[in-house]
Structure formats: structure tokens, C-alpha cells
Coordinates of C-alpha atoms in Angstrom, one line a residue:
Chain A
M18 CA -34.6 -35.2 17.0
T19 CA -34.9 -36.9 20.4
L20 CA -32.2 -36.7 23.0
A21 CA -31.7 -39.3 25.7
L22 CA -33.4 -38.1 28.9
G23 CA -31.8 -38.5 32.2
V24 CA -28.7 -37.2 33.7
R25 CA -25.3 -38.6 33.0
R26 CA -22.5 -38.6 35.5
Q27 CA -19.5 -36.6 34.3
R28 CA -16.6 -39.0 33.7
S29 CA -13.9 -37.4 35.8
S30 CA -11.4 -40.1 35.4
T31 CA -7.8 -39.2 34.5
L32 CA -8.3 -40.9 31.2
H33 CA -11.1 -38.5 30.4
R34 CA -9.1 -35.5 31.4
W35 CA -6.2 -36.7 29.4
L36 CA -8.4 -37.2 26.4
Q37 CA -9.7 -33.7 26.8
G38 CA -6.1 -32.4 27.0
G39 CA -5.3 -34.4 23.9
G40 CA -8.2 -32.8 22.1
R41 CA -6.8 -29.4 22.9
T42 CA -3.3 -30.4 21.8
G43 CA -4.8 -31.8 18.6
A44 CA -6.5 -28.4 18.1
Y45 CA -3.3 -26.5 18.6
L46 CA -1.5 -28.8 16.1
L47 CA -4.2 -28.2 13.5
V48 CA -4.1 -24.4 14.0
V49 CA -0.4 -24.1 14.0
G50 CA -0.2 -26.5 11.0
G51 CA -2.8 -24.4 9.2
C52 CA -1.0 -21.2 10.0
A53 CA 2.2 -22.6 8.6
L54 CA 0.4 -23.6 5.5
Y55 CA -1.2 -20.3 5.0
A56 CA 1.9 -18.3 5.9
F57 CA 4.1 -20.2 3.6
P58 CA 3.3 -18.3 0.4
F59 CA 4.2 -15.1 2.2
F60 CA 7.4 -16.6 3.5
W61 CA 8.3 -17.9 0.0
M62 CA 7.7 -14.5 -1.5
V63 CA 10.0 -12.8 1.0
R64 CA 12.6 -15.5 0.7
T65 CA 12.7 -15.3 -3.1
S66 CA 12.9 -11.5 -3.0
F67 CA 16.2 -11.8 -1.2
L68 CA 17.8 -14.3 -3.5
P69 CA 20.2 -13.6 -6.3
E70 CA 18.9 -14.6 -9.7
D71 CA 21.0 -17.7 -10.2
L72 CA 19.7 -19.3 -7.0
I73 CA 16.0 -19.1 -7.6
F74 CA 15.6 -22.2 -9.6
V75 CA 18.1 -24.4 -7.7
D76 CA 16.9 -27.9 -6.9
P77 CA 16.6 -28.8 -4.0
P78 CA 15.3 -25.3 -3.2
I79 CA 17.1 -23.1 -0.8
W80 CA 15.0 -22.1 2.2
F81 CA 17.0 -19.0 3.0
R82 CA 20.3 -17.5 2.1
W83 CA 22.4 -15.3 4.2
P84 CA 23.4 -12.5 3.4
P85 CA 20.1 -11.4 1.9
Q86 CA 20.3 -9.7 -1.5
W87 CA 19.1 -6.2 -0.7
Q88 CA 20.1 -5.1 -4.2
N89 CA 17.0 -6.7 -5.6
Y90 CA 14.9 -4.0 -4.0
L91 CA 17.0 -1.3 -5.6
E92 CA 17.2 -3.1 -9.0
V93 CA 13.4 -3.1 -9.1
F94 CA 13.4 0.7 -9.3
Q95 CA 15.9 0.6 -12.2
V96 CA 14.0 -1.7 -14.5
G97 CA 10.6 -0.1 -14.3
P98 CA 8.9 3.2 -13.3
F99 CA 8.5 1.9 -9.8
A100 CA 8.8 5.2 -8.0
H101 CA 6.0 6.6 -10.2
W102 CA 3.8 3.7 -9.5
I103 CA 4.2 4.1 -5.8
K104 CA 3.6 7.8 -6.0
N105 CA 0.4 7.3 -8.0
S106 CA -0.8 4.7 -5.6
V107 CA -0.2 6.9 -2.6
I108 CA -2.1 9.8 -4.2
V109 CA -5.1 7.7 -5.2
T110 CA -5.2 6.1 -1.8
V111 CA -4.9 9.3 0.3
F112 CA -7.6 11.0 -1.7
G113 CA -9.7 7.9 -1.7
V114 CA -9.6 7.4 2.1
L115 CA -10.3 11.0 2.8
G116 CA -13.1 11.3 0.3
H117 CA -14.7 8.0 1.1
T118 CA -14.6 8.5 4.8
I119 CA -15.8 12.1 4.9
T120 CA -18.6 11.6 2.4
S121 CA -19.8 8.3 3.9
V122 CA -19.9 9.7 7.4
L123 CA -22.0 12.6 6.2
A124 CA -24.3 10.4 4.2
A125 CA -24.6 7.8 7.0
F126 CA -25.4 10.6 9.5
G127 CA -28.0 12.0 7.1
F128 CA -29.6 8.6 6.7
S129 CA -29.7 7.8 10.4
R130 CA -30.0 11.0 12.5
V131 CA -31.7 13.4 10.2
H132 CA -35.2 13.2 8.8
F133 CA -36.2 14.3 5.4
P134 CA -38.9 13.1 3.0
G135 CA -38.1 10.0 1.0
R136 CA -35.1 9.2 3.3
N137 CA -35.8 5.5 3.7
K138 CA -36.6 4.9 0.1
L139 CA -33.4 6.6 -0.9
F140 CA -31.5 4.3 1.5
L141 CA -33.1 1.3 -0.1
M142 CA -31.6 2.6 -3.3
V143 CA -28.2 2.7 -1.6
L144 CA -28.6 -1.0 -0.7
A145 CA -29.8 -1.9 -4.2
T146 CA -26.7 -0.4 -5.8
M147 CA -24.5 -2.7 -3.7
M148 CA -26.0 -5.6 -5.7
I149 CA -25.0 -4.4 -9.2
P150 CA -21.6 -5.6 -10.4
F151 CA -19.2 -2.8 -11.0
H152 CA -18.5 -4.1 -14.5
V153 CA -21.9 -2.8 -15.6
V154 CA -20.8 0.8 -15.2
L155 CA -17.2 0.2 -16.4
V156 CA -17.9 0.7 -20.1
P157 CA -20.0 3.9 -19.8
Q158 CA -17.6 5.3 -17.3
Y159 CA -14.7 4.7 -19.8
I160 CA -16.6 6.4 -22.5
M161 CA -17.4 9.3 -20.2
F162 CA -13.8 9.7 -19.1
L163 CA -12.7 9.4 -22.7
Q164 CA -15.0 12.4 -23.7
F165 CA -13.8 14.4 -20.6
G166 CA -10.2 13.8 -21.7
W167 CA -9.5 12.3 -18.3
L168 CA -8.1 9.0 -19.6
D169 CA -4.5 8.3 -18.7
T170 CA -4.7 10.5 -15.7
L171 CA -5.4 9.8 -12.1
L172 CA -8.7 11.7 -12.2
P173 CA -11.0 8.7 -13.0
L174 CA -9.6 7.0 -9.9
I175 CA -9.8 9.9 -7.6
V176 CA -13.0 11.8 -8.5
P177 CA -15.6 8.9 -8.0
S178 CA -14.1 8.1 -4.7
L179 CA -14.8 11.6 -3.4
F180 CA -18.5 10.7 -3.3
G181 CA -18.6 7.9 -0.8
S182 CA -19.5 4.3 -1.2
A183 CA -22.7 2.3 -0.4
L184 CA -20.9 -0.2 1.8
Y185 CA -19.3 2.3 4.1
I186 CA -22.5 4.3 4.4
F187 CA -24.2 1.1 5.4
I188 CA -21.7 0.2 8.0
L189 CA -21.6 3.7 9.5
R190 CA -25.4 4.0 9.5
Q191 CA -25.7 0.7 11.3
F192 CA -23.3 2.0 13.9
F193 CA -24.9 5.4 14.3
M194 CA -28.2 3.8 14.9
T195 CA -26.9 2.1 18.0
L196 CA -26.2 5.5 19.6
P197 CA -29.1 6.8 21.7
V198 CA -31.1 9.6 20.1
E199 CA -31.3 11.4 23.5
L200 CA -27.7 12.6 22.9
D201 CA -28.8 14.4 19.8
E202 CA -31.8 15.8 21.5
A203 CA -29.8 17.1 24.4
A204 CA -27.4 18.8 22.1
A205 CA -30.2 20.3 20.1
M206 CA -31.7 21.7 23.2
D207 CA -28.4 23.4 23.9
G208 CA -28.7 25.0 20.5
A209 CA -26.5 22.8 18.4
S210 CA -27.1 22.7 14.7
K211 CA -27.3 19.3 13.0
L212 CA -23.7 19.7 11.8
Q213 CA -22.5 20.4 15.2
I214 CA -24.4 17.5 16.6
M215 CA -22.6 15.3 14.1
T216 CA -19.1 16.6 14.8
R217 CA -19.3 17.1 18.5
V218 CA -21.6 14.4 19.7
V219 CA -21.9 11.5 17.3
L220 CA -18.4 11.4 15.7
P221 CA -16.3 11.3 18.9
L222 CA -18.4 8.2 19.9
S223 CA -17.9 6.6 16.6
K224 CA -14.2 6.3 16.4
P225 CA -14.1 2.5 16.0
A226 CA -16.6 2.5 13.2
V227 CA -14.9 5.4 11.3
A228 CA -11.5 3.8 11.8
T229 CA -12.9 0.6 10.4
V230 CA -14.2 2.4 7.3
A231 CA -11.0 4.3 6.9
V232 CA -8.9 1.1 7.0
F233 CA -11.4 -0.7 4.6
A234 CA -11.1 2.2 2.2
F235 CA -7.3 2.3 2.5
I236 CA -7.0 -1.4 1.6
E237 CA -9.6 -1.2 -1.2
R238 CA -7.9 1.8 -2.8
W239 CA -4.4 0.6 -2.5
N240 CA -5.3 -2.8 -4.0
E241 CA -7.6 -1.4 -6.8
F242 CA -6.8 -3.1 -10.0
I243 CA -9.4 -3.0 -12.8
T244 CA -10.0 0.7 -12.8
P245 CA -6.4 1.8 -13.2
L246 CA -6.0 -1.0 -15.7
V247 CA -8.8 0.3 -17.9
F248 CA -8.5 4.0 -17.4
I249 CA -4.7 4.4 -17.7
Q250 CA -2.6 3.6 -20.7
T251 CA 1.0 5.0 -20.2
S252 CA 3.1 2.8 -18.0
E253 CA 4.4 5.8 -15.9
N254 CA 0.9 6.7 -14.9
L255 CA -0.1 3.4 -13.6
T256 CA -0.7 2.6 -9.9
L257 CA 1.4 -0.1 -8.2
P258 CA -0.9 -3.1 -8.7
V259 CA -1.3 -2.6 -12.4
G260 CA 2.4 -1.7 -12.7
M261 CA 3.2 -5.0 -11.2
M262 CA 1.2 -6.7 -13.9
W263 CA 3.1 -4.7 -16.5
F264 CA 6.3 -5.8 -14.7
R265 CA 5.3 -9.4 -14.8
G266 CA 4.6 -9.2 -18.5
R267 CA 8.1 -8.1 -19.2
F268 CA 10.1 -9.9 -16.6
D269 CA 8.1 -13.0 -16.0
T270 CA 11.1 -15.2 -15.2
F271 CA 12.8 -12.6 -13.0
F272 CA 11.1 -13.9 -10.0
H273 CA 13.5 -12.3 -7.5
L274 CA 12.5 -8.9 -8.8
L275 CA 8.8 -9.8 -9.1
M276 CA 8.8 -10.9 -5.5
A277 CA 10.6 -7.8 -4.3
G278 CA 8.0 -5.7 -6.1
S279 CA 5.2 -7.7 -4.6
V280 CA 6.6 -7.1 -1.2
F281 CA 6.1 -3.3 -1.8
T282 CA 2.5 -4.0 -2.7
V283 CA 1.9 -6.0 0.4
I284 CA 3.8 -4.1 3.1
P285 CA 1.4 -1.1 3.5
I286 CA -1.5 -3.4 3.8
V287 CA 0.2 -5.5 6.5
V288 CA 1.2 -2.4 8.4
A289 CA -2.3 -0.8 8.2
F290 CA -3.8 -4.1 9.1
F291 CA -1.8 -4.7 12.2
F292 CA -2.6 -1.2 13.4
A293 CA -6.3 -1.6 13.0
Q294 CA -7.1 -5.3 13.0
K295 CA -9.1 -5.2 16.2
H296 CA -11.5 -2.6 14.7
F297 CA -11.3 -4.1 11.3
I298 CA -12.3 -7.6 12.2
R299 CA -15.1 -6.3 14.4
G300 CA -16.3 -4.2 11.5
I301 CA -16.5 -7.1 9.2
A302 CA -18.5 -9.2 11.7
L303 CA -20.7 -6.2 12.1
T304 CA -21.5 -6.0 8.4
G305 CA -22.1 -9.7 8.4
I306 CA -24.5 -9.7 11.3
K307 CA -26.6 -6.9 10.2
G308 CA -26.5 -7.8 6.5
Chain B
M19 CA -19.3 -4.7 20.9
T20 CA -19.9 -2.9 24.2
L21 CA -21.7 0.5 24.2
R22 CA -20.7 2.8 27.1
N23 CA -23.7 4.4 28.6
V24 CA -22.8 7.9 27.7
A25 CA -26.3 9.2 27.9
S26 CA -26.1 9.6 31.7
E27 CA -23.1 11.8 31.3
V28 CA -24.7 14.2 28.8
V29 CA -28.4 14.6 29.5
V30 CA -29.2 17.8 31.3
E31 CA -32.7 18.5 32.6
R32 CA -34.1 21.8 31.4
P33 CA -37.1 23.3 33.0
V34 CA -39.8 23.8 30.5
E35 CA -39.9 27.6 30.8
T36 CA -36.4 28.2 29.6
R37 CA -36.9 26.4 26.2
V38 CA -37.1 29.1 23.5
P39 CA -40.3 28.9 21.6
E40 CA -39.6 28.4 18.0
R41 CA -41.3 30.4 15.3
V42 CA -40.4 29.4 11.8
G43 CA -41.6 31.0 8.6
R44 CA -42.0 29.2 5.3
V45 CA -38.3 29.4 4.5
G46 CA -37.5 28.0 7.9
Q47 CA -40.0 25.3 7.4
F48 CA -38.5 24.4 4.0
W49 CA -35.0 24.3 5.6
R50 CA -36.2 22.2 8.4
T51 CA -37.7 19.6 6.1
W52 CA -35.0 19.4 3.5
S53 CA -31.7 20.3 5.2
G54 CA -31.0 16.7 5.9
L55 CA -30.6 16.2 2.2
L56 CA -27.4 18.2 2.4
F57 CA -25.7 15.5 4.4
V58 CA -26.6 13.0 1.8
A59 CA -25.9 15.3 -1.2
P60 CA -22.3 14.5 -1.8
W61 CA -23.0 10.8 -2.0
L62 CA -26.2 11.4 -4.1
I63 CA -24.3 13.5 -6.6
G64 CA -21.7 10.8 -7.0
F65 CA -24.4 8.2 -7.2
L66 CA -26.2 9.9 -10.0
W67 CA -23.1 10.9 -11.9
F68 CA -21.0 7.7 -11.6
G69 CA -23.7 5.2 -10.8
L70 CA -27.2 5.7 -12.0
S71 CA -26.5 7.4 -15.3
P72 CA -23.7 4.9 -16.4
I73 CA -26.1 2.1 -15.5
A74 CA -28.8 3.5 -17.8
A75 CA -26.2 4.3 -20.5
S76 CA -24.8 0.8 -20.3
L77 CA -28.2 -0.7 -21.0
V78 CA -28.6 1.5 -24.0
I79 CA -25.1 0.9 -25.3
S80 CA -25.7 -2.9 -25.1
F81 CA -28.4 -2.5 -27.7
T82 CA -25.9 -1.0 -30.2
D83 CA -22.9 -2.3 -32.1
W84 CA -20.7 0.4 -30.9
Q85 CA -17.0 -0.2 -31.6
L86 CA -14.7 2.6 -30.8
G87 CA -13.7 4.5 -33.9
Y88 CA -16.7 3.3 -35.9
D89 CA -20.2 4.5 -36.4
V90 CA -22.8 3.6 -33.8
N91 CA -25.8 1.7 -35.0
F92 CA -28.8 0.7 -33.0
T93 CA -29.1 -3.1 -33.3
G94 CA -31.6 -4.1 -30.7
F95 CA -31.1 -7.5 -29.2
D96 CA -28.4 -8.6 -31.7
N97 CA -25.6 -8.6 -29.2
Y98 CA -27.5 -10.8 -26.9
G99 CA -28.3 -13.1 -29.7
I100 CA -24.7 -13.5 -30.7
L101 CA -23.7 -14.0 -27.1
F102 CA -26.0 -17.0 -26.6
A103 CA -25.9 -18.5 -30.1
D104 CA -22.5 -17.9 -31.6
D105 CA -20.0 -16.9 -29.0
K106 CA -18.2 -20.1 -28.1
V107 CA -15.8 -18.2 -25.9
F108 CA -18.6 -16.8 -23.8
R109 CA -20.1 -20.3 -23.4
T110 CA -16.7 -21.6 -22.3
S111 CA -16.3 -18.7 -19.9
V112 CA -19.7 -19.4 -18.3
F113 CA -18.7 -23.1 -17.9
N114 CA -15.3 -22.1 -16.5
T115 CA -16.9 -19.8 -14.0
L116 CA -19.4 -22.5 -12.9
Y117 CA -16.6 -25.1 -12.7
Y118 CA -14.7 -22.7 -10.4
M119 CA -17.7 -22.0 -8.2
A120 CA -18.5 -25.7 -7.8
F121 CA -15.2 -26.2 -5.9
H122 CA -14.4 -22.7 -4.6
I123 CA -17.6 -22.2 -2.7
P124 CA -17.9 -25.5 -0.8
G125 CA -14.1 -25.4 -0.3
T126 CA -14.0 -21.9 1.3
I127 CA -17.1 -22.5 3.3
I128 CA -15.9 -25.8 4.8
I129 CA -12.3 -24.5 5.5
G130 CA -13.6 -21.2 6.9
F131 CA -16.1 -23.1 9.1
L132 CA -13.4 -25.5 10.4
L133 CA -10.9 -22.6 11.0
A134 CA -13.6 -20.7 12.9
T135 CA -14.4 -23.7 15.0
L136 CA -10.8 -24.1 15.9
L137 CA -10.2 -20.5 16.6
N138 CA -13.4 -20.4 18.8
L139 CA -11.7 -22.9 21.2
K140 CA -10.1 -19.9 22.9
L141 CA -6.6 -21.2 22.4
R142 CA -3.7 -19.0 23.4
G143 CA -2.6 -16.6 20.8
M144 CA -5.9 -16.7 19.1
P145 CA -5.7 -13.0 17.8
F146 CA -2.4 -13.8 16.1
Y147 CA -3.8 -16.9 14.3
R148 CA -6.9 -15.0 13.3
T149 CA -4.9 -12.2 11.8
L150 CA -2.7 -14.6 10.0
F151 CA -5.5 -16.5 8.4
Y152 CA -7.2 -13.2 7.4
L153 CA -4.1 -11.6 5.9
P154 CA -4.2 -13.3 2.5
S155 CA -7.7 -11.8 2.0
V156 CA -6.5 -8.3 2.2
T157 CA -3.4 -8.7 0.2
S158 CA -3.7 -7.2 -3.2
G159 CA -5.1 -9.5 -5.9
V160 CA -2.0 -8.8 -8.0
A161 CA 0.5 -9.7 -5.3
T162 CA -1.5 -12.9 -4.6
A163 CA -1.6 -13.8 -8.2
I164 CA 2.1 -13.2 -8.7
I165 CA 3.0 -15.2 -5.6
W166 CA 0.9 -18.2 -6.7
F167 CA 2.1 -17.9 -10.3
W168 CA 5.6 -18.4 -8.8
L169 CA 4.5 -21.3 -6.6
F170 CA 2.8 -23.1 -9.4
Q171 CA 5.8 -23.0 -11.8
P172 CA 6.6 -26.4 -13.3
N173 CA 9.9 -26.2 -11.5
G174 CA 8.5 -24.3 -8.6
I175 CA 8.1 -25.2 -4.9
I176 CA 4.7 -27.0 -5.2
N177 CA 6.0 -29.5 -7.7
S178 CA 9.2 -29.9 -5.6
G179 CA 7.0 -30.7 -2.7
L180 CA 5.0 -33.2 -4.7
G181 CA 8.3 -34.8 -5.6
L182 CA 9.0 -35.3 -1.9
F183 CA 5.9 -37.4 -1.8
G184 CA 7.1 -39.5 -4.6
I185 CA 5.1 -37.9 -7.4
E186 CA 7.7 -37.5 -10.1
E187 CA 5.4 -36.7 -13.0
A188 CA 4.0 -33.6 -11.5
P189 CA 1.3 -31.7 -13.4
R190 CA 2.4 -28.7 -15.4
W191 CA -0.3 -26.7 -13.8
L192 CA -0.6 -23.3 -15.5
N193 CA 0.6 -24.7 -18.8
S194 CA -1.9 -27.5 -18.9
T195 CA -5.5 -27.2 -20.0
M196 CA -6.5 -29.8 -17.5
W197 CA -4.7 -28.5 -14.5
A198 CA -4.9 -24.7 -14.9
M199 CA -8.3 -24.3 -13.3
P200 CA -7.6 -26.7 -10.4
A201 CA -4.5 -24.5 -9.8
L202 CA -6.7 -21.4 -9.6
I203 CA -9.1 -23.2 -7.3
I204 CA -6.4 -24.3 -4.9
M205 CA -5.1 -20.7 -5.0
S206 CA -8.6 -19.4 -4.1
L207 CA -8.7 -21.5 -1.0
W208 CA -6.0 -19.3 0.4
N209 CA -8.6 -16.6 0.7
V210 CA -10.9 -17.8 3.5
G211 CA -10.5 -14.8 5.7
T212 CA -14.0 -13.2 5.3
P213 CA -15.9 -16.5 5.7
M214 CA -13.8 -17.4 8.7
I215 CA -14.4 -14.1 10.4
L216 CA -18.2 -14.2 9.8
F217 CA -18.4 -17.8 11.0
L218 CA -16.4 -16.9 14.1
A219 CA -18.8 -14.1 14.9
G220 CA -21.7 -16.5 14.4
L221 CA -20.2 -19.2 16.6
Q222 CA -19.8 -16.8 19.4
G223 CA -23.4 -16.0 19.1
V224 CA -24.6 -19.6 19.6
P225 CA -26.3 -19.5 23.1
Q226 CA -24.4 -21.4 25.6
V227 CA -27.6 -22.6 27.3
L228 CA -28.5 -24.8 24.4
H229 CA -25.2 -26.6 24.7
E230 CA -25.6 -27.0 28.4
A231 CA -29.1 -28.3 28.1
A232 CA -28.0 -30.8 25.5
A233 CA -25.1 -31.9 27.6
V234 CA -27.4 -32.5 30.5
D235 CA -29.5 -34.7 28.3
G236 CA -26.4 -36.7 27.4
A237 CA -25.4 -35.5 24.0
N238 CA -21.7 -35.7 23.3
R239 CA -19.6 -33.0 21.7
F240 CA -20.1 -34.3 18.2
Q241 CA -23.9 -34.5 18.5
R242 CA -24.0 -31.1 20.0
Y243 CA -21.9 -29.8 17.0
V244 CA -24.2 -31.3 14.4
H245 CA -27.5 -30.7 16.0
I246 CA -27.0 -27.3 17.7
T247 CA -24.1 -25.4 16.3
I248 CA -24.7 -26.0 12.7
P249 CA -28.4 -25.3 12.6
M250 CA -27.8 -22.1 14.6
M251 CA -25.1 -21.1 12.1
T252 CA -27.4 -21.4 9.1
P253 CA -28.0 -17.7 8.7
Y254 CA -24.2 -17.2 8.6
L255 CA -23.8 -20.0 6.2
F256 CA -26.4 -18.4 4.0
L257 CA -24.7 -15.0 4.1
V258 CA -21.3 -16.5 3.3
L259 CA -22.9 -18.5 0.5
I260 CA -24.4 -15.4 -1.1
L261 CA -21.1 -13.4 -0.7
Q262 CA -19.1 -16.2 -2.3
I263 CA -21.5 -16.6 -5.2
I264 CA -21.4 -12.9 -6.0
G265 CA -17.7 -12.9 -5.7
S266 CA -17.0 -16.0 -7.8
F267 CA -19.0 -14.7 -10.7
Q268 CA -16.7 -11.7 -10.8
V269 CA -13.3 -13.3 -10.8
F270 CA -11.0 -11.3 -13.0
T271 CA -7.6 -10.2 -11.6
T272 CA -6.5 -13.7 -10.8
A273 CA -7.4 -15.1 -14.2
L274 CA -5.7 -12.2 -16.0
I275 CA -2.5 -12.3 -14.1
V276 CA -1.9 -15.9 -13.4
T277 CA -3.0 -17.5 -16.6
E278 CA -4.2 -14.7 -18.9
G279 CA -7.2 -16.9 -19.5
G280 CA -5.2 -19.7 -20.9
P281 CA -3.9 -22.1 -21.9
G282 CA -6.4 -21.6 -24.8
H283 CA -9.5 -20.6 -23.0
A284 CA -9.3 -23.0 -20.1
T285 CA -9.3 -20.3 -17.5
T286 CA -11.3 -17.6 -19.3
F287 CA -13.8 -16.2 -16.8
I288 CA -16.9 -14.2 -17.8
V289 CA -15.4 -10.9 -16.7
L290 CA -12.2 -11.7 -18.4
H291 CA -14.1 -12.2 -21.7
L292 CA -15.9 -8.9 -21.0
Y293 CA -12.5 -7.2 -20.6
R294 CA -11.1 -8.7 -23.8
M295 CA -14.2 -7.6 -25.8
G296 CA -14.2 -4.1 -24.3
W297 CA -10.6 -3.2 -24.2
G298 CA -9.0 -5.7 -26.5
A299 CA -11.4 -5.4 -29.4
F300 CA -13.0 -2.1 -28.1
R301 CA -16.5 -3.5 -28.9
M302 CA -18.2 -1.4 -26.3
G303 CA -21.7 -2.5 -27.2
Y304 CA -20.9 -6.1 -27.0
A305 CA -19.0 -5.8 -23.7
S306 CA -22.0 -4.0 -22.2
S307 CA -24.3 -6.8 -23.2
I308 CA -21.9 -9.3 -21.5
A309 CA -22.1 -7.1 -18.3
W310 CA -25.8 -7.1 -18.3
V311 CA -26.0 -10.9 -18.8
L312 CA -23.6 -11.3 -15.9
F313 CA -25.8 -9.0 -13.7
V314 CA -28.9 -11.0 -14.6
M315 CA -27.1 -14.3 -13.8
I316 CA -26.0 -13.1 -10.4
L317 CA -29.5 -11.8 -9.7
A318 CA -31.1 -15.1 -10.7
V319 CA -28.8 -17.3 -8.7
T320 CA -29.1 -15.1 -5.7
A321 CA -32.9 -15.0 -6.0
V322 CA -32.9 -18.8 -6.1
Q323 CA -30.8 -18.9 -3.0
F324 CA -33.2 -16.6 -1.1
W325 CA -36.1 -18.8 -2.2
A326 CA -34.3 -22.0 -1.1
A327 CA -33.2 -20.4 2.1
K328 CA -36.7 -20.7 3.5
R329 CA -36.2 -24.4 3.7
W330 CA -32.9 -24.7 5.4
V331 CA -32.0 -21.4 7.2
Y332 CA -33.2 -21.2 10.8
Y333 CA -33.6 -17.7 12.3
E334 CA -33.8 -17.7 16.1
A335 CA -36.0 -14.6 16.1
E336 CA -38.7 -16.2 13.9
G337 CA -38.8 -19.5 15.8
A338 CA -38.6 -23.0 14.3
A339 CA -39.7 -23.3 10.7
R340 CA -41.4 -26.6 11.4

């Protein structure tokens, strides 16, 4: 690959500047156009959720109708065990976030700031497990929970998540490794135990990383689908995502209700996401770069 | 990510004499060596209980004909034999998965790269746009599936839109064996958030000096894009490629909710077939063998990618591959 040598004079004519400006306008158009395209399904979901049933299939389609039909959101609770689903999802998510975060912080600290024999080999195992598709363990886990009598309860969803997850351990460890070891040593000289070093020195400096992991865990637990699908049979015990599938199975032409239900599934994610997006996106880039 | 220099705030100089000499007996020594394991213990217990032992059990189960409610017999490689020789649905599911991957992967990579390039132009409101493009990726698979199920209805908004462009005989999408998979592929292109974010991070890491040097030598924007940006981005392209491959092999929720694998078996993916075998027919042994075949497939394709990467991925740290 050869480039032409020699210096070129910058064309500073007004035409050139206008072209550059036009380029930026073009870029804005593309971005805004793309946004409109990508936001449209969300818009359509919300719009349909506020429509009365007789207006959903009208041609040409209505873009929005005033007044919005709030009753749809109430009706959703009457035609299915919606309140149970939301309750179950909240339980699973809260336990999941706490469990995942605490355990992963402990393990990541152990893998990065504490030395014990076989530490690095064990960490390689952590990484290796990330490669195995979850579906390999699904059948044996089902059989195990069947024999424990845990099927159709929330236990299969909560207990495994109390033990941390390889991805979060990886993210946190990468982050911990960027903190200078001198901090630990200074605290140790002052008589701090390893646990105290973790809670008083490392953790306060790790808020962005821990927040990222907590938000990741929240989103992953709230959206979890295949595990509740497989481990829970009675419709009242389902979590929200699987409940929505049950819902769709029965009311698959009642799109106004389906959309209202979907809004419930989406709202917590949007809220959590807007709260933490700065950390979150930084966290993803971090995993990508180190990974 | 900026790191505040906290060290200067915390380090305290201690004169050597005040350091307490440590005397540890054998118990203390044992504690010193192994106490770190305590930190890792919660994860380790979970890993052994819910990870390693199920994996081992799964392999053993795949060598049996276990169906819930019936006796278990050890059958060796029979399941695998049936899978490859007789199971037409499995063959269809592999074909479907590959068909999906052939379009989903290049599609999301190209769109993600373009979006990242656009967002990298430091336009006003960039954080807002970035968030918006990322949002579909964090929405629950179920909500996404239901939304697009609605959009692709024969009398839904997509066909209405096509009507505006003069296409009166719009495809019946989810009810048509020919158009069901294209519908799922289109739907999957909504989910470009992670590739986009990774590419954006990569673009911001391309050293500005290279662009400046090339500009001095007379390269225009397009040449700079093709000969500098893209080669420098190959590590990220590789990473996204691997992620997308692993992800596409495991498509499940979408297939189950949008089309239930139909019409016929037009959108039956490998994992969907696994699910049907395991919790439709409760053939646990057979389902386990499907899971292991899936694992081996993912491993093989990934290994090939790593091997091929030597030829086209350029790592700054290692210098040019030429």
C-alpha cells in the first residue's frame, strides 16, 4: 500500500467547507433516521397498548388516539395472574442481583488481590465455563431439581444465582487489577485483614464496576426466560417473561392487552438502563477490550 | 476510563522499627496460604454444584435412552447415531440455524459498524442516540418477540408500509414457510447494540496520529477509512464475530414465541429442537446428546475462527503480520 508522497494544500474554499457541512448534515440525517427506525417498534408497542380493541386492526392504521385507553393496563390484571408474575419476577431479580453481585465481588477479589495455590489455574476454569452453552446443564439441573422437589417453585431460579457468575467475576477482576496494589499493602501495614481491605479500600474505589455488574445482573435476571420456562409448571408461579408467553398463547389476537403486558416487561429495564447507562456502556466496552 | 491517583492520598511511610515482627505457627501458615480460597468459596461451591457436576452428568445421560417415567438403559452412542442418521428435524434445525447465521452475522456487523462510525462523529446528542440504539438489546426477548410478532402480522404495520410503496401482494411472513425465517432475520437486525458499543470503543482507540500522517500524505477520508480504520478495527471485528456466532447458535426465545418453530419446521432452531425433545417428549437422554452436539459445533466453529484470525486480524501490540 503506497500513499502519494508530498504535501497537499488544504482546500479551504467555501465549496469545500460547505461540502464538509453537508457531510455532517448527511450524518445527522442518517442517525436521526436510524433512530426513528429503531425506536418505531417501541412506539408502536406503546401506541397499541393504549388502543381499544376494535381500533387495532383499522386500515389505514391510527398513529395515536386520544384519550388513551388506560383500562387496557387494568384489564391485563383481570385476564391472567399478572400480579403473581410481577411479584415472582421481583423476588427472583432482587435475590439474583444481591447474590450475583456479592458473590462475584468476593470471588473477583479472591482472584485478583489474594494469593493461594492454584489460583490462576482455577481462574482459567472460570473462563472455560463461559464457553459452555447453558443448555448442556439444563437437562441435569432439571432432573436434580425434580429429585429435590424444587420444581414449580422459585428455588431453581434463586439458588444458583446466589453463587456468582463467571462473566461478572471476570469484569470485576479486570477492574480490580487496575487498582494499585500499594493500597492493599498500606492497609495491611495498618493491620487490616483481607476482608477489611476489600470492604474499606478496594470496594469504595470500585463503585462504577460494581454498579455495572449490578445493572447487568438486574437486566439478566428480569429478562430470564428459559429457566422459568423449564422449571415452573403452574401458571401462577411463572415469572413475567414466561407469563407473557402463556398470555400470548391464550390471547394471541388481543394485541392491545399483549402490548400493555409487554410494556410492564420493558419499563423496569428502561428505568434501570437510563439510571446506569454511563457505567453500563463503559462496562460492556471494558469486557470487549479485555476479552 | 480515568483512574484517580488515590495512592498518593493513602500511602503512609512507616519507619522500619515500628513494624511488628510476625511469628506464625503451622496453623497460621496454613491460614495464610489458603485463606484466599474463602473469597472464592461461594462461587466455587456453586460452580461444582450447578456447573461441573451437571456437565459431567449431562454427558453420561446422553449415553442413555432415559425418558422420564421409563427405565434408564445405557445405550452408548445410539442417540448420536439417531441424531445424525435419522432425525430429519435435527438436520432441518441445523440448516435453519446456519441460514439464520449467514444473514444475521454480516448484517449486525455491518449495521453495528456503520452506526458506530456515525456515532463516533461526535454529533450533538450522541449519548441519547447511543442509548436508543442500545435499548432493543436489553429489552426482554419475550417483549421483543411479541412486538415483532405484532409488526409482522399479515394485516400489521409492516405490510401496511409495504402497501404504501405499491407492494400489494405483501408476504404473509410468519405464516409462510418461505418468509418466516427472513422475518426473524429482519427482527434480529434490531439487536445491534452490543456490536455497536464494542465498535465504538474500538473506533475511539484508533490512534489519531495515523490519520494525520495519512492526511499529510494526501489520503482522502474514504482511503483513510478503508486502509487505517478498518485494519485497526480487526480485533474488534473478530471479537464481535465470535460473540455473534456463539449467540446465533443458541437462538431460542425468539423462535419459540414468534413462530413456535413453524410453519412446519421452517424456523426450528437447534435449541428449540432440544427443548421439544427434553420437555415436549421428555426424552432426557436424547436432549442431552443434542446439547453436546451443539457444544461441539460451537467449539469447532470458534476454533476455526481463531485459526483463521491469524491471517486477517492485526494486533497493534504484536506489530504487522507481514
